[in-house]
Structures are given as C-alpha cells and as structure tokens.
Coordinates of C-alpha atoms in Angstrom, one line a residue:
Chain A
M23 CA 0.0 0.0 0.0
N24 CA 1.3 3.4 -0.7
R25 CA 1.9 5.8 2.1
T26 CA -1.0 8.2 1.6
I27 CA -3.6 5.5 1.5
L28 CA -2.0 3.9 4.6
T29 CA -2.1 7.2 6.5
A30 CA -5.6 7.9 5.4
L31 CA -6.7 4.4 6.5
C32 CA -5.0 4.7 9.9
I33 CA -6.6 8.1 10.5
A34 CA -10.0 6.7 9.4
I35 CA -9.6 3.7 11.7
L36 CA -8.5 5.8 14.7
L37 CA -11.4 8.2 14.1
A38 CA -13.8 5.2 13.8
I39 CA -12.5 3.7 17.1
A40 CA -13.0 7.1 18.8
I41 CA -16.6 7.7 17.8
P42 CA -18.4 5.7 20.5
L43 CA -16.2 7.3 23.1
F44 CA -18.3 10.5 22.6
G45 CA -21.0 8.5 24.2
N46 CA -23.7 9.6 21.8
A47 CA -25.8 6.4 21.1
Y48 CA -27.5 7.9 18.1
L49 CA -24.2 8.9 16.4
T50 CA -22.8 5.4 17.1
A51 CA -25.8 3.7 15.5
H52 CA -25.8 6.1 12.6
V53 CA -22.1 5.5 11.8
T54 CA -22.8 1.7 12.2
R55 CA -25.4 2.0 9.4
L56 CA -23.1 4.1 7.3
L57 CA -20.3 1.5 7.6
I58 CA -22.7 -1.4 6.7
Y59 CA -23.7 0.4 3.5
M60 CA -20.1 1.1 2.7
I61 CA -19.4 -2.7 2.8
F62 CA -22.6 -3.3 0.7
A63 CA -21.6 -0.7 -1.8
L64 CA -18.0 -2.0 -2.0
S65 CA -19.3 -5.5 -2.6
L66 CA -21.4 -4.3 -5.6
D67 CA -18.5 -2.2 -6.9
L68 CA -16.4 -5.3 -7.2
L69 CA -19.1 -6.5 -9.7
V70 CA -20.0 -3.3 -11.5
G71 CA -16.8 -1.3 -11.3
Y72 CA -14.1 -4.0 -11.6
C73 CA -15.8 -6.7 -13.7
G74 CA -18.4 -4.8 -15.6
L75 CA -21.3 -6.9 -14.3
V76 CA -24.2 -4.5 -13.7
S77 CA -26.4 -6.3 -11.2
L78 CA -29.8 -5.0 -10.3
G79 CA -30.4 -7.8 -7.8
H80 CA -27.6 -7.3 -5.4
A81 CA -29.9 -6.7 -2.4
A82 CA -30.9 -10.4 -2.6
F83 CA -27.7 -11.5 -1.0
F84 CA -27.9 -8.8 1.6
G85 CA -31.4 -10.1 2.3
V86 CA -30.6 -13.8 2.3
A87 CA -27.9 -13.3 5.0
A88 CA -30.2 -11.0 7.1
Y89 CA -33.1 -13.5 6.9
C90 CA -30.8 -16.4 7.6
T91 CA -29.4 -14.7 10.8
A92 CA -33.0 -13.9 11.9
L93 CA -34.3 -17.4 11.2
L94 CA -31.3 -19.1 12.9
S95 CA -32.0 -17.0 16.0
T96 CA -35.8 -17.3 16.1
K97 CA -36.2 -20.9 15.0
L98 CA -33.0 -22.5 16.3
G99 CA -32.0 -20.2 19.1
M100 CA -28.6 -19.6 17.5
T101 CA -27.6 -16.2 18.9
D102 CA -23.8 -16.7 18.9
I103 CA -22.4 -14.8 15.9
L104 CA -19.4 -17.1 15.8
A105 CA -21.9 -19.6 14.3
S106 CA -24.5 -17.3 12.6
L107 CA -22.1 -15.0 10.9
P108 CA -20.3 -17.7 8.9
L109 CA -23.6 -19.5 8.3
S110 CA -25.4 -16.5 7.0
V111 CA -22.5 -15.4 4.8
I112 CA -22.3 -19.0 3.4
A113 CA -26.0 -18.9 2.7
A114 CA -25.6 -15.6 0.7
A115 CA -22.6 -17.1 -1.1
I116 CA -24.6 -20.2 -2.1
A117 CA -27.4 -18.0 -3.4
A118 CA -24.8 -16.0 -5.3
L119 CA -23.3 -19.1 -6.8
I120 CA -26.7 -20.5 -8.0
I121 CA -28.0 -17.1 -9.3
G122 CA -24.6 -16.4 -10.9
L123 CA -24.4 -19.7 -12.6
L124 CA -27.8 -19.1 -14.3
T125 CA -27.6 -15.3 -15.0
L126 CA -24.0 -15.1 -16.2
R127 CA -25.1 -16.9 -19.4
T128 CA -26.6 -13.5 -20.4
I129 CA -25.0 -10.2 -21.1
G130 CA -25.8 -6.5 -21.1
I131 CA -29.4 -5.5 -20.5
Y132 CA -30.4 -9.1 -20.2
F133 CA -28.0 -9.6 -17.4
I134 CA -29.4 -6.6 -15.6
M135 CA -32.9 -7.9 -16.0
A136 CA -32.0 -11.5 -15.1
T137 CA -30.4 -10.5 -11.8
L138 CA -33.5 -8.4 -11.1
A139 CA -35.8 -11.3 -11.9
F140 CA -34.0 -13.7 -9.5
A141 CA -33.9 -11.1 -6.8
Q142 CA -37.7 -10.5 -7.2
M143 CA -38.2 -14.2 -6.9
L144 CA -36.6 -14.2 -3.5
F145 CA -38.5 -11.0 -2.6
F146 CA -41.8 -12.7 -3.3
L147 CA -40.7 -15.9 -1.7
V148 CA -40.2 -14.1 1.7
N149 CA -43.1 -11.7 1.1
D150 CA -45.8 -14.3 0.4
N151 CA -44.8 -17.0 2.9
D152 CA -45.6 -17.2 6.6
F153 CA -42.4 -19.1 7.3
F154 CA -40.5 -15.9 6.4
G155 CA -42.9 -13.7 8.3
G156 CA -44.7 -12.5 5.2
S157 CA -44.8 -8.7 4.6
D158 CA -44.1 -8.0 8.3
G159 CA -40.7 -9.8 8.2
I160 CA -39.0 -11.5 11.1
L161 CA -38.1 -9.7 14.3
A162 CA -35.2 -11.3 16.0
T163 CA -36.1 -10.6 19.6
S164 CA -33.2 -12.2 21.4
R165 CA -29.8 -10.6 21.8
F166 CA -26.7 -11.7 19.9
Y167 CA -23.4 -12.6 21.5
L168 CA -19.9 -13.2 20.4
A169 CA -18.5 -16.4 21.9
R170 CA -21.4 -16.3 24.3
T171 CA -19.9 -13.5 26.3
V172 CA -19.6 -10.2 24.4
D173 CA -23.0 -8.6 23.8
M174 CA -23.3 -7.9 20.1
S175 CA -26.7 -6.3 20.4
A176 CA -25.2 -3.5 22.5
P177 CA -24.2 -0.4 20.5
F178 CA -20.5 -0.8 21.4
G179 CA -20.1 -4.5 20.5
R180 CA -21.8 -4.3 17.1
Y181 CA -20.1 -1.0 16.3
Y182 CA -16.6 -2.4 16.7
L183 CA -17.6 -5.6 14.9
T184 CA -18.8 -3.4 12.0
V185 CA -15.6 -1.3 12.0
T186 CA -13.5 -4.4 11.9
A187 CA -15.6 -5.8 9.0
T188 CA -15.4 -2.6 7.0
A189 CA -11.7 -2.3 7.4
G190 CA -11.3 -6.0 6.6
T191 CA -13.4 -5.7 3.5
F192 CA -11.6 -2.6 2.3
I193 CA -8.1 -4.1 2.8
T194 CA -9.1 -7.4 1.2
L195 CA -10.5 -5.7 -1.8
Y196 CA -7.5 -3.3 -2.0
F197 CA -5.2 -6.3 -2.4
M198 CA -7.7 -8.3 -4.5
V199 CA -8.0 -5.7 -7.2
R200 CA -4.2 -5.4 -7.5
S201 CA -3.7 -9.1 -7.6
P202 CA -3.5 -11.1 -10.9
F203 CA -7.1 -12.1 -10.2
G204 CA -8.2 -8.5 -9.9
R205 CA -6.3 -7.6 -13.1
I206 CA -8.1 -10.3 -15.0
L207 CA -11.5 -9.0 -13.8
Q208 CA -10.6 -5.5 -15.0
G209 CA -9.4 -7.0 -18.3
I210 CA -12.9 -8.6 -18.7
R211 CA -14.5 -5.3 -18.0
S212 CA -12.6 -3.5 -20.7
N213 CA -12.5 -6.2 -23.3
E214 CA -14.1 -9.6 -22.6
R215 CA -13.5 -11.0 -26.1
R216 CA -9.8 -10.3 -25.9
M217 CA -9.5 -11.9 -22.5
R218 CA -11.2 -15.0 -23.9
A219 CA -8.8 -15.0 -26.9
L220 CA -5.9 -14.8 -24.4
G221 CA -7.1 -18.1 -23.0
Y222 CA -8.7 -17.0 -19.8
A223 CA -11.8 -18.9 -18.7
V224 CA -13.9 -15.7 -18.5
E225 CA -17.0 -17.4 -17.2
R226 CA -15.2 -18.8 -14.2
Y227 CA -13.7 -15.5 -13.3
K228 CA -17.0 -13.8 -13.6
L229 CA -18.6 -16.4 -11.4
A230 CA -15.9 -16.1 -8.8
C231 CA -16.4 -12.3 -8.8
F232 CA -20.2 -12.7 -8.4
F233 CA -19.6 -15.2 -5.6
I234 CA -17.2 -12.9 -3.7
G235 CA -19.5 -9.9 -4.2
G236 CA -22.5 -11.9 -2.9
M237 CA -20.5 -13.1 0.1
L238 CA -19.5 -9.5 1.1
A239 CA -23.1 -8.3 0.6
G240 CA -24.1 -11.2 2.9
L241 CA -21.6 -9.9 5.5
A242 CA -23.3 -6.5 5.3
G243 CA -26.7 -8.1 5.6
H244 CA -25.7 -10.0 8.7
L245 CA -24.4 -6.8 10.3
Y246 CA -27.6 -5.0 9.3
L247 CA -29.6 -7.6 11.2
L248 CA -27.5 -7.1 14.3
L249 CA -28.2 -3.4 14.0
T250 CA -32.0 -3.5 13.3
S251 CA -33.0 -7.0 14.5
L252 CA -35.6 -6.9 11.7
A253 CA -35.4 -8.7 8.4
D254 CA -38.3 -7.5 6.3
P255 CA -39.0 -7.9 2.5
S256 CA -38.1 -4.3 1.8
I257 CA -34.4 -5.1 2.1
M258 CA -34.9 -7.6 -0.8
D259 CA -36.8 -5.2 -3.0
W260 CA -35.4 -4.1 -6.3
T261 CA -35.4 -0.5 -5.0
H262 CA -32.9 -1.5 -2.4
S263 CA -30.7 -2.8 -5.2
A264 CA -31.2 0.4 -7.1
E265 CA -30.2 2.4 -4.0
V266 CA -26.9 0.6 -3.5
L267 CA -26.2 0.9 -7.2
M268 CA -26.7 4.6 -6.9
M269 CA -24.2 4.7 -4.1
V270 CA -21.6 3.0 -6.3
I271 CA -22.3 5.3 -9.3
L272 CA -22.5 8.5 -7.3
G273 CA -19.2 7.8 -5.7
G274 CA -17.5 6.5 -8.8
R275 CA -17.3 2.9 -9.9
G276 CA -14.1 1.1 -10.3
T277 CA -12.4 2.8 -7.4
L278 CA -12.5 1.7 -3.7
F279 CA -13.0 5.1 -2.3
G280 CA -15.9 5.8 -4.6
P281 CA -18.5 3.4 -3.0
I282 CA -17.4 4.6 0.5
V283 CA -18.0 8.3 -0.5
G284 CA -21.2 7.4 -2.4
A285 CA -22.7 5.5 0.5
F286 CA -21.9 8.4 2.9
I287 CA -23.3 11.0 0.5
L288 CA -26.5 9.1 -0.5
I289 CA -27.4 8.2 3.1
E290 CA -26.7 11.7 4.4
L291 CA -28.6 13.2 1.4
I292 CA -31.6 11.0 2.2
D293 CA -31.4 11.7 5.9
Q294 CA -31.0 15.5 5.5
A295 CA -33.7 15.7 2.8
A296 CA -36.1 13.6 5.0
E297 CA -35.5 16.0 7.9
L298 CA -36.2 19.0 5.7
T299 CA -39.4 17.8 4.0
E300 CA -41.6 14.8 3.8
H301 CA -41.2 15.0 0.0
W302 CA -37.5 14.1 0.3
K303 CA -37.7 11.7 -2.7
L304 CA -38.2 14.7 -5.0
I305 CA -34.9 16.2 -3.8
V306 CA -33.0 12.9 -4.0
G307 CA -34.5 12.2 -7.4
V308 CA -33.4 15.6 -8.8
A309 CA -29.9 15.1 -7.3
V310 CA -29.5 11.7 -8.8
V311 CA -30.6 12.9 -12.3
V312 CA -28.4 15.9 -12.2
I313 CA -25.3 14.2 -10.9
T314 CA -25.5 11.3 -13.3
L315 CA -26.2 13.5 -16.3
L316 CA -23.3 15.9 -15.5
G317 CA -20.6 13.7 -14.1
K318 CA -19.3 10.7 -16.0
G319 CA -17.3 8.9 -13.4
G320 CA -19.2 9.9 -10.3
L321 CA -17.7 12.1 -7.7
M322 CA -14.3 10.3 -7.7
G323 CA -14.3 10.9 -11.5
L324 CA -15.0 14.6 -10.9
V325 CA -12.1 14.8 -8.4
S326 CA -9.6 13.1 -10.7
S327 CA -10.6 15.2 -13.7
L328 CA -10.1 18.3 -11.6
K329 CA -6.7 17.0 -10.5
Y330 CA -5.9 16.3 -14.1
R331 CA -6.9 19.8 -15.1
S332 CA -4.9 21.5 -12.4
K333 CA -1.9 19.4 -13.2
W334 CA -1.9 20.4 -16.8
A335 CA -3.1 24.0 -16.3
G336 CA 0.4 25.4 -16.2
A337 CA 1.5 23.5 -19.2
R338 CA -0.7 25.4 -21.6
P339 CA 1.0 27.9 -23.8
Chain B
M9 CA -60.2 -27.5 -12.3
Q10 CA -63.6 -26.8 -13.8
A11 CA -64.0 -25.6 -17.4
S12 CA -65.6 -22.4 -16.2
T13 CA -62.7 -21.6 -14.0
V14 CA -60.3 -22.3 -16.8
L15 CA -62.2 -19.9 -19.1
I16 CA -62.3 -17.1 -16.5
Q17 CA -58.6 -17.5 -15.9
I18 CA -57.9 -17.4 -19.6
L19 CA -59.9 -14.2 -19.9
N20 CA -58.2 -12.7 -16.9
G21 CA -54.8 -13.7 -18.3
V22 CA -55.5 -12.3 -21.7
Q23 CA -56.8 -9.0 -20.3
Y24 CA -53.8 -8.6 -18.0
G25 CA -51.5 -9.6 -20.8
M26 CA -52.9 -7.0 -23.2
L27 CA -52.5 -4.3 -20.5
L28 CA -48.8 -5.4 -20.2
F29 CA -48.4 -5.4 -23.9
L30 CA -49.5 -1.8 -24.2
I31 CA -46.7 -0.8 -21.8
A32 CA -44.1 -3.3 -23.0
S33 CA -44.5 -2.4 -26.7
G34 CA -43.4 1.2 -26.0
L35 CA -40.6 0.0 -23.8
T36 CA -39.2 -2.6 -26.3
L37 CA -39.3 -0.1 -29.2
T38 CA -37.7 2.7 -27.2
F39 CA -35.0 0.3 -26.2
G40 CA -34.6 -1.2 -29.7
V41 CA -34.6 2.0 -31.6
M42 CA -33.0 4.5 -29.2
G43 CA -31.0 2.0 -27.1
I44 CA -32.3 3.5 -23.9
I45 CA -33.6 1.6 -20.8
N46 CA -36.4 3.8 -19.6
L47 CA -37.5 2.8 -16.1
A48 CA -39.6 5.9 -16.0
H49 CA -41.9 4.5 -18.7
G50 CA -44.1 3.4 -15.8
A51 CA -44.5 7.1 -14.9
F52 CA -46.5 7.6 -18.1
F53 CA -48.8 4.8 -17.1
M54 CA -49.3 6.5 -13.7
V55 CA -49.7 10.0 -15.0
G56 CA -52.3 8.8 -17.5
A57 CA -54.4 7.3 -14.8
Y58 CA -54.1 10.3 -12.5
L59 CA -55.0 12.8 -15.3
V60 CA -58.2 11.0 -16.0
F61 CA -59.0 11.0 -12.3
Q62 CA -58.3 14.8 -12.2
L63 CA -60.2 15.7 -15.3
A64 CA -63.2 13.3 -15.1
H65 CA -63.7 13.1 -11.3
L66 CA -62.5 16.4 -10.0
L67 CA -63.4 18.7 -12.9
G68 CA -66.3 16.7 -14.3
W69 CA -65.2 16.4 -17.9
P70 CA -66.9 13.8 -20.0
L71 CA -64.9 10.6 -20.1
P72 CA -64.0 10.4 -23.8
L73 CA -62.7 14.0 -23.7
A74 CA -60.7 13.2 -20.5
Y75 CA -59.2 10.1 -22.1
A76 CA -58.1 12.0 -25.2
A77 CA -56.8 15.0 -23.2
S78 CA -54.8 12.7 -20.8
V79 CA -53.1 10.8 -23.6
L80 CA -52.2 14.0 -25.4
A81 CA -50.8 15.6 -22.2
V82 CA -48.7 12.5 -21.5
V83 CA -47.3 12.6 -25.1
C84 CA -46.3 16.2 -24.4
L85 CA -44.7 15.2 -21.1
G86 CA -42.9 12.3 -22.9
A87 CA -41.6 14.8 -25.5
L88 CA -40.3 17.1 -22.8
I89 CA -38.5 14.2 -21.0
E90 CA -37.1 12.9 -24.2
K91 CA -35.6 16.2 -25.2
S92 CA -34.3 17.2 -21.8
V93 CA -33.2 14.1 -20.0
L94 CA -33.1 11.1 -22.3
A95 CA -31.5 12.6 -25.5
P96 CA -28.2 13.2 -23.6
L97 CA -28.3 9.5 -22.5
V98 CA -28.3 8.1 -26.0
G99 CA -25.2 6.1 -26.5
R100 CA -24.2 6.2 -22.8
D101 CA -23.8 3.3 -20.5
H102 CA -26.9 1.3 -19.5
L103 CA -25.9 1.9 -16.0
D104 CA -26.3 5.7 -16.3
Q105 CA -29.6 5.2 -18.0
V106 CA -30.9 3.0 -15.2
L107 CA -29.9 5.6 -12.6
V108 CA -31.3 8.7 -14.3
T109 CA -34.6 7.1 -15.1
Y110 CA -34.8 5.7 -11.6
G111 CA -34.3 9.3 -10.4
L112 CA -37.2 10.2 -12.7
I113 CA -39.4 7.6 -11.0
L114 CA -38.6 9.1 -7.6
I115 CA -39.5 12.5 -8.9
F116 CA -42.8 11.5 -10.6
D117 CA -44.0 9.4 -7.6
E118 CA -43.3 12.3 -5.2
L119 CA -45.0 14.8 -7.6
A120 CA -48.1 12.5 -7.6
V121 CA -48.0 12.5 -3.8
I122 CA -47.7 16.3 -3.7
F123 CA -50.6 16.9 -6.2
W124 CA -53.0 14.1 -5.3
G125 CA -51.9 12.8 -1.9
K126 CA -51.0 9.3 -0.9
D127 CA -54.5 7.9 -0.8
I128 CA -55.9 5.5 -3.4
Q129 CA -58.2 7.3 -5.8
P130 CA -61.2 5.9 -7.5
A131 CA -61.7 5.7 -11.3
A132 CA -65.0 5.5 -13.1
I133 CA -66.1 2.9 -15.7
P134 CA -67.8 4.4 -18.8
G135 CA -71.6 3.9 -18.4
F136 CA -72.1 1.6 -21.3
L137 CA -69.4 -0.8 -20.0
Q138 CA -70.8 -1.3 -16.5
G139 CA -72.3 -4.6 -15.4
S140 CA -71.5 -8.1 -16.4
V141 CA -72.1 -10.4 -19.3
A142 CA -73.2 -14.0 -19.2
L143 CA -70.8 -16.4 -20.9
G144 CA -72.5 -19.7 -21.5
S145 CA -75.0 -20.7 -18.8
T146 CA -72.9 -20.7 -15.7
I147 CA -70.4 -17.8 -15.9
V148 CA -70.8 -14.1 -15.6
Y149 CA -67.8 -11.9 -16.4
P150 CA -67.5 -8.1 -15.9
L151 CA -68.2 -6.4 -19.2
Y152 CA -65.4 -3.8 -18.6
R153 CA -62.7 -6.5 -18.2
L154 CA -63.9 -8.2 -21.4
A155 CA -63.8 -4.9 -23.2
L156 CA -60.3 -4.3 -21.9
A157 CA -59.1 -7.6 -23.4
V158 CA -60.8 -6.7 -26.8
V159 CA -59.4 -3.2 -26.9
G160 CA -55.9 -4.5 -26.0
L161 CA -56.1 -7.1 -28.7
C162 CA -57.2 -4.4 -31.2
C163 CA -54.3 -2.2 -30.2
A164 CA -51.9 -5.1 -30.5
I165 CA -53.2 -5.9 -34.0
A166 CA -53.0 -2.3 -35.2
L167 CA -49.5 -1.9 -33.8
Y168 CA -48.4 -5.1 -35.4
A169 CA -49.9 -4.0 -38.7
I170 CA -48.1 -0.7 -38.6
V171 CA -44.7 -2.2 -37.6
A172 CA -44.9 -5.2 -39.9
G173 CA -46.7 -3.7 -42.9
T174 CA -45.9 -0.1 -43.5
R175 CA -42.8 1.8 -44.7
L176 CA -42.6 3.6 -41.3
G177 CA -42.7 0.3 -39.5
M178 CA -40.0 -1.0 -41.7
I179 CA -37.8 2.0 -40.8
I180 CA -38.6 1.4 -37.1
R181 CA -37.7 -2.3 -37.3
A182 CA -34.5 -1.5 -39.2
G183 CA -33.7 1.1 -36.6
A184 CA -34.1 -1.4 -33.9
Y185 CA -31.7 -3.7 -35.8
D186 CA -29.0 -1.3 -36.7
R187 CA -29.5 2.4 -35.9
D188 CA -26.3 3.6 -37.5
M189 CA -26.9 1.9 -40.8
V190 CA -30.4 3.3 -41.1
S191 CA -28.9 6.8 -40.5
A192 CA -26.2 6.1 -43.1
L193 CA -28.9 5.2 -45.6
G194 CA -30.1 8.8 -45.4
I195 CA -33.0 8.4 -43.1
N196 CA -33.3 11.2 -40.5
V197 CA -33.5 9.1 -37.3
G198 CA -34.2 12.1 -34.9
P199 CA -37.9 12.4 -35.8
I200 CA -38.2 8.6 -35.8
F201 CA -36.9 8.5 -32.3
A202 CA -39.4 11.2 -31.2
L203 CA -42.2 9.4 -32.9
V204 CA -41.5 6.0 -31.4
F205 CA -41.0 7.5 -28.0
G206 CA -44.2 9.5 -28.2
L207 CA -46.2 6.5 -29.4
G208 CA -44.8 4.5 -26.5
A209 CA -45.7 7.2 -24.0
A210 CA -49.3 7.4 -25.5
L211 CA -49.7 3.6 -25.3
A212 CA -48.5 3.5 -21.7
A213 CA -50.8 6.4 -20.8
F214 CA -53.7 4.6 -22.5
A215 CA -52.9 1.4 -20.5
G216 CA -52.9 3.5 -17.3
I217 CA -56.3 4.9 -18.2
L218 CA -57.8 1.5 -19.0
A219 CA -56.3 -0.1 -15.9
A220 CA -57.4 2.7 -13.5
P221 CA -60.8 1.2 -12.6
I222 CA -59.2 -2.3 -12.0
L223 CA -56.0 -1.5 -10.3
S224 CA -55.8 1.3 -7.7
V225 CA -54.8 4.8 -8.8
S226 CA -52.0 5.5 -6.4
P227 CA -48.4 6.9 -6.3
G228 CA -46.1 4.1 -7.2
M229 CA -48.6 2.2 -9.4
G230 CA -46.2 2.6 -12.2
D231 CA -43.2 1.1 -10.4
K232 CA -44.9 -2.2 -9.8
I233 CA -46.1 -2.7 -13.4
I234 CA -42.9 -1.4 -15.1
I235 CA -40.8 -4.3 -13.6
I236 CA -43.3 -6.8 -15.0
A237 CA -43.4 -5.0 -18.3
F238 CA -39.6 -5.4 -18.4
V239 CA -40.0 -9.1 -17.7
V240 CA -42.3 -9.2 -20.8
V241 CA -39.7 -7.3 -22.9
V242 CA -36.9 -9.6 -21.8
I243 CA -38.9 -12.8 -22.3
G244 CA -39.9 -11.7 -25.8
G245 CA -36.5 -10.4 -26.8
I246 CA -35.6 -6.7 -26.8
G247 CA -36.8 -4.7 -29.8
S248 CA -39.3 -7.3 -31.0
I249 CA -43.0 -6.4 -31.1
K250 CA -44.0 -10.0 -31.8
G251 CA -41.9 -11.0 -28.8
A252 CA -43.5 -8.4 -26.6
F253 CA -46.9 -9.7 -27.7
I254 CA -46.1 -13.4 -27.0
G255 CA -44.3 -12.5 -23.8
A256 CA -47.3 -10.4 -22.5
L257 CA -49.7 -13.2 -23.2
L258 CA -47.4 -15.8 -21.5
V259 CA -46.9 -13.5 -18.4
G260 CA -50.6 -12.7 -18.2
L261 CA -51.7 -16.4 -18.4
F262 CA -48.9 -17.6 -16.0
D263 CA -50.0 -14.9 -13.6
S264 CA -53.7 -15.7 -13.7
F265 CA -53.2 -19.5 -13.5
G266 CA -50.4 -19.2 -10.9
K267 CA -52.9 -17.3 -8.6
I268 CA -55.1 -20.4 -8.4
L269 CA -52.6 -23.2 -8.8
F270 CA -49.9 -21.9 -6.4
P271 CA -51.6 -19.2 -4.3
S272 CA -48.6 -18.7 -2.0
F273 CA -46.1 -18.5 -4.8
S274 CA -48.3 -16.6 -7.3
S275 CA -46.1 -13.5 -7.6
L276 CA -43.0 -15.7 -8.0
V277 CA -44.3 -17.7 -11.0
I278 CA -43.7 -15.0 -13.7
Y279 CA -40.2 -14.4 -12.5
A280 CA -39.5 -18.1 -12.5
L281 CA -40.9 -18.1 -16.1
M282 CA -38.5 -15.4 -17.1
A283 CA -35.6 -17.0 -15.3
F284 CA -36.3 -20.3 -17.2
I285 CA -36.6 -18.5 -20.6
I286 CA -33.5 -16.4 -20.2
V287 CA -31.5 -19.4 -19.1
W288 CA -32.9 -21.4 -22.1
R289 CA -32.6 -18.6 -24.6
P290 CA -30.3 -15.8 -23.3
N291 CA -31.6 -13.3 -25.8
G292 CA -35.3 -13.9 -25.2
L293 CA -37.7 -15.7 -27.5
F294 CA -37.4 -13.4 -30.5
G295 CA -34.3 -11.4 -29.7
R296 CA -31.3 -11.5 -31.9
P297 CA -27.9 -12.4 -30.4
A298 CA -26.1 -9.4 -29.1

C-alpha cells in the first residue's frame, strides 16, 4: 500500500474507534449504518466497477444473510455470531453461486434484468410465505453474543464488529483488485473478447467475482440484522438494489473510495432531505438525475478530472 | 379445475397480458430504436391514470374527452422528458440510463403525492361498459374487463400492422436492428426516435387509463407494473413487437393460473418463467444475439 492510503486508512480507523467514546448512542448507531452500507456498496463495486457486471439484484444476497441470521436466532435459538455470521455469509454465497451460474449466461441489459428477476423471486418468496414472516418480516427478539460473552446487540459491540468488518473488506478488496485475479477481472471489464482470446476462462472469473460480491453483501446483511433486529421484505426489493447501485455510481465505480464516499453521501442526502421535508424523494430524485447527467465517473471521477486539469493547467502555452 | 374456472382465468390472463403489452411495446421499441432503458416508462402509465382522475372526477369532464386530453398531455410530457433528459443519454452506459430514469421515478412518484396525496383514488367505468355479461350458462364476467381484453387485442393488431406492414414500420424495425446503418442510408433518425417515444408514451398512458378502474390509482402504481413490463420485454426479446406480444400473453396467463394453482407462490411464478426462458434462450424468445 502506498503511504498516503495507509495514512488515510490509519486516520479513518482511529477516528472510527474514537466515535463511541463521545457516548452519543444515536451517532454510534448512525455510523454503524453508514459502515454497513459502505461494505454493501464496496461489494457491488467489485461486480460493477471491476468486472463490468451490472447487477440490479444485489440486495438479494444482503437479504438472504439477514433473513438467515434472523431465522437461525428465532427458529433454532442460535444467537452466537461465531456460528450465525459464517452460516449467513455462506447462505448468501450459495445464493450468489446459483444465481450467478444461471444469470451469467446472459450479457448487457439481459443480465441486468435476469439478476433483477432472481432477486424479485426471492423477494416474493419471503413476502408471500408465513415461514419468512410475510410482509411483516421477522423480528429477532433475542440478543446476539460473540463467543457467548460479548454482547453484540449493544451499541459498542456491534459497532466495533462493523468497523472491523469494514476495514477488513476494504483491505481485502484493496489487495484483491491489485492481484492477478483483480487484473483479470478488470481485463474482462474492458474487453471480454480479448481476455477470452488470451485463453482466460472468462465465465469462471465472472462467477468467482459474483460469488465474492455476494458473500460480502451477505456480510453487510448480517451486520444489518445485528443493528436493526428486523429482516423485512423491503431489504430484498429491487429499489434497495437500485439504491446501492446509486451509491456506487454517485461515488465513482471502479475505485475503492468511490463506493465509500457514495454510501456516505446518499445516506446523508436522504437523511437530511427527509429531515427537511416529507417529500424528500423529490430532492433525492433531482440530485440523482443531475449528478448522473453531469458527471461521467461519479464524484471520484470529478475529483480526478479536476486534478488532471490543475496538473496540466500550467503547461498550456 | 372446472372448465368455467379455466375460461375465466384465460380471460383474466389475456386481459392482463394485453395491458402489459401496451406498456411493454413502447418499452421494447424505445430500447430497440434508441438504445435506452427507460425505467420511467411506468410514470406515463401512472400520470395517464391520474390525469383521468383529475379531469373526469374532480373537474367533471366527459370521459372520452378526459381520455383524449390525458393521452395528449402524456405525449407532451414524454416529448419534454425525451428532449431534456433522455436525449443526452443516447449512447451512454446502460448503468447511467438506469440511474437517471430511476431518479425520474422518484421525482414523478413524489409529484403525484404532492398533487394528489398518498390515498388510493377511484376511477369510473364508462356507463355503457358497466355490469356483467353471461358467458354460456354458468359464468358471468365483468363487461369492462372483457372490453379491456378486446381493446388491448385491437391495439396489438393495429400496432403489429403498422410495424410489420408499413414503410414507417420497416424503418422502425431497421432502426431497432442497426441504428447507424439506417442513419447512413439517409433516413433522419431524430424524428423517428421522437415518434417511437411519443407512441410508446401514448400507449402507456392509454394502458394506465384503462387499468385505473381495475388497479388502484396511487403513487407508485407505475413502479410495480414497469418491472413486470420489463419481464415481458426480456422474455420476448428486446426490440421485437412480436416477442412483446407473446411475452405479454405468457406472463398474463402464467400470472392468472399461478394465482389459483400456487396461491402462496403466485407472484413468484412469472419471475420463474422469465428465469427459465432467459437461461434457455439468453436473448429472449425473438431477440437476436447481441
């Protein structure tokens, strides 16, 4: 890692560790939610930004893990996250593997719609069946623990778990996108046919990417359940997938800071607009239209084009 | 299953399918000819229904006049959106198109809430279509729903005749196949884009007007149906009117029979159908390979 990123990361982690020490429970819960969406957006960016797989069904994996955690706790009394965290992430990964195997046969707009269709199937499965709590969802009433001792339903416990998970996700992805595997994904994004001609098993790499993305979305879904205790169908809905896609695009796809910035900005925009007026959707809608029409690479793209401009400004005759 | 149940479900399926076709045909042509994914197409459906509610219920206009005025207003709205927001999106990434038109959905839904509130609004059935008809000796079927199926079928036939049988239709089909080549052959594609988009908006608004008495007129009514219309488009193959027609019928029938055969999985059935078709034929039933 280069020094600037390392310093930035250290400062971010220190800052993150310090936040609960202010003792403001609302702030801690709010930052926990921000971090969860950062993981979620990062997981989608791996698909969209690095491999060119535009999925409009990514919330399915988030939802599968949240539902799995809630079901394990209510039906089986499994409240230790040492067991339910890996199990729910594996459930999301299996869902990603199956959906990936089927949808990756398609490309372009068909892929967007195919991922949407499978996500909608899962949405209606949980929405229409009493086993999954129907449209009310499942409320996990019991508290969650780490190794039966540390209370993960307390603001402190789940906050530090989320910070660790976010840092872990970022660092993993940082090295992954610079590894040969990550380079191949980016190769597929820029020219799939050439990668195939070079002898790479493109389908396998795409599936691996989809699998890892689904797994990380599952991690976010698990943490989300620890935060809210409620798994309801709205987290599986296509609008939830569209929301996280917006985070990736607003921030700038194909960068790791983009989704983080995007998640922060979209959540804050929605929260602030909702505080301002009950018609917040109007504000968010206009913002999304304007930002997408004006900027081509999201906010990170805007930043780098400004940098580029200032770098070459003096060179003009 | 009794024969009468089967007949009623077939009628329901065809009626729902024709409604979907009216929306999906505009969607598939817009995508085929302009290369734009327009998630906001459902907004035309919603605005059409709301305008009839406003004109006929609140202002007391006669229904036929309200119908015509609503369709016309939606076409103007469509032209405005096409010129201001969608034209810059031609040739850009699908991703940007999805986002911008999703933003439009948020805007239109919220505008509907601001103008008409969150409540579900009523819609009238024209006087001569009220009541039921007897089909055979045992079944009665609402006349309006029957009329809907017939009107939908007529629209489908008319549209097919235009697209398959006229010079204009030929240009539209060629445009859906290869836009640049049509342009290179000396045909001005700008007006064709506008025409196709306007026609699509008009059909969606018309569908909204027809559906208003059956579905509820409420903000967000377009979001639910647009996803299903997309399912139709993808099943049929993008850019193909014939595909949209077959896809709409399939989805309508699967939906109506799913409701009685698998009650707790009824909404899931059409997505399963789409998943099956897309895995079997990755470009839809009548789409050409990308």
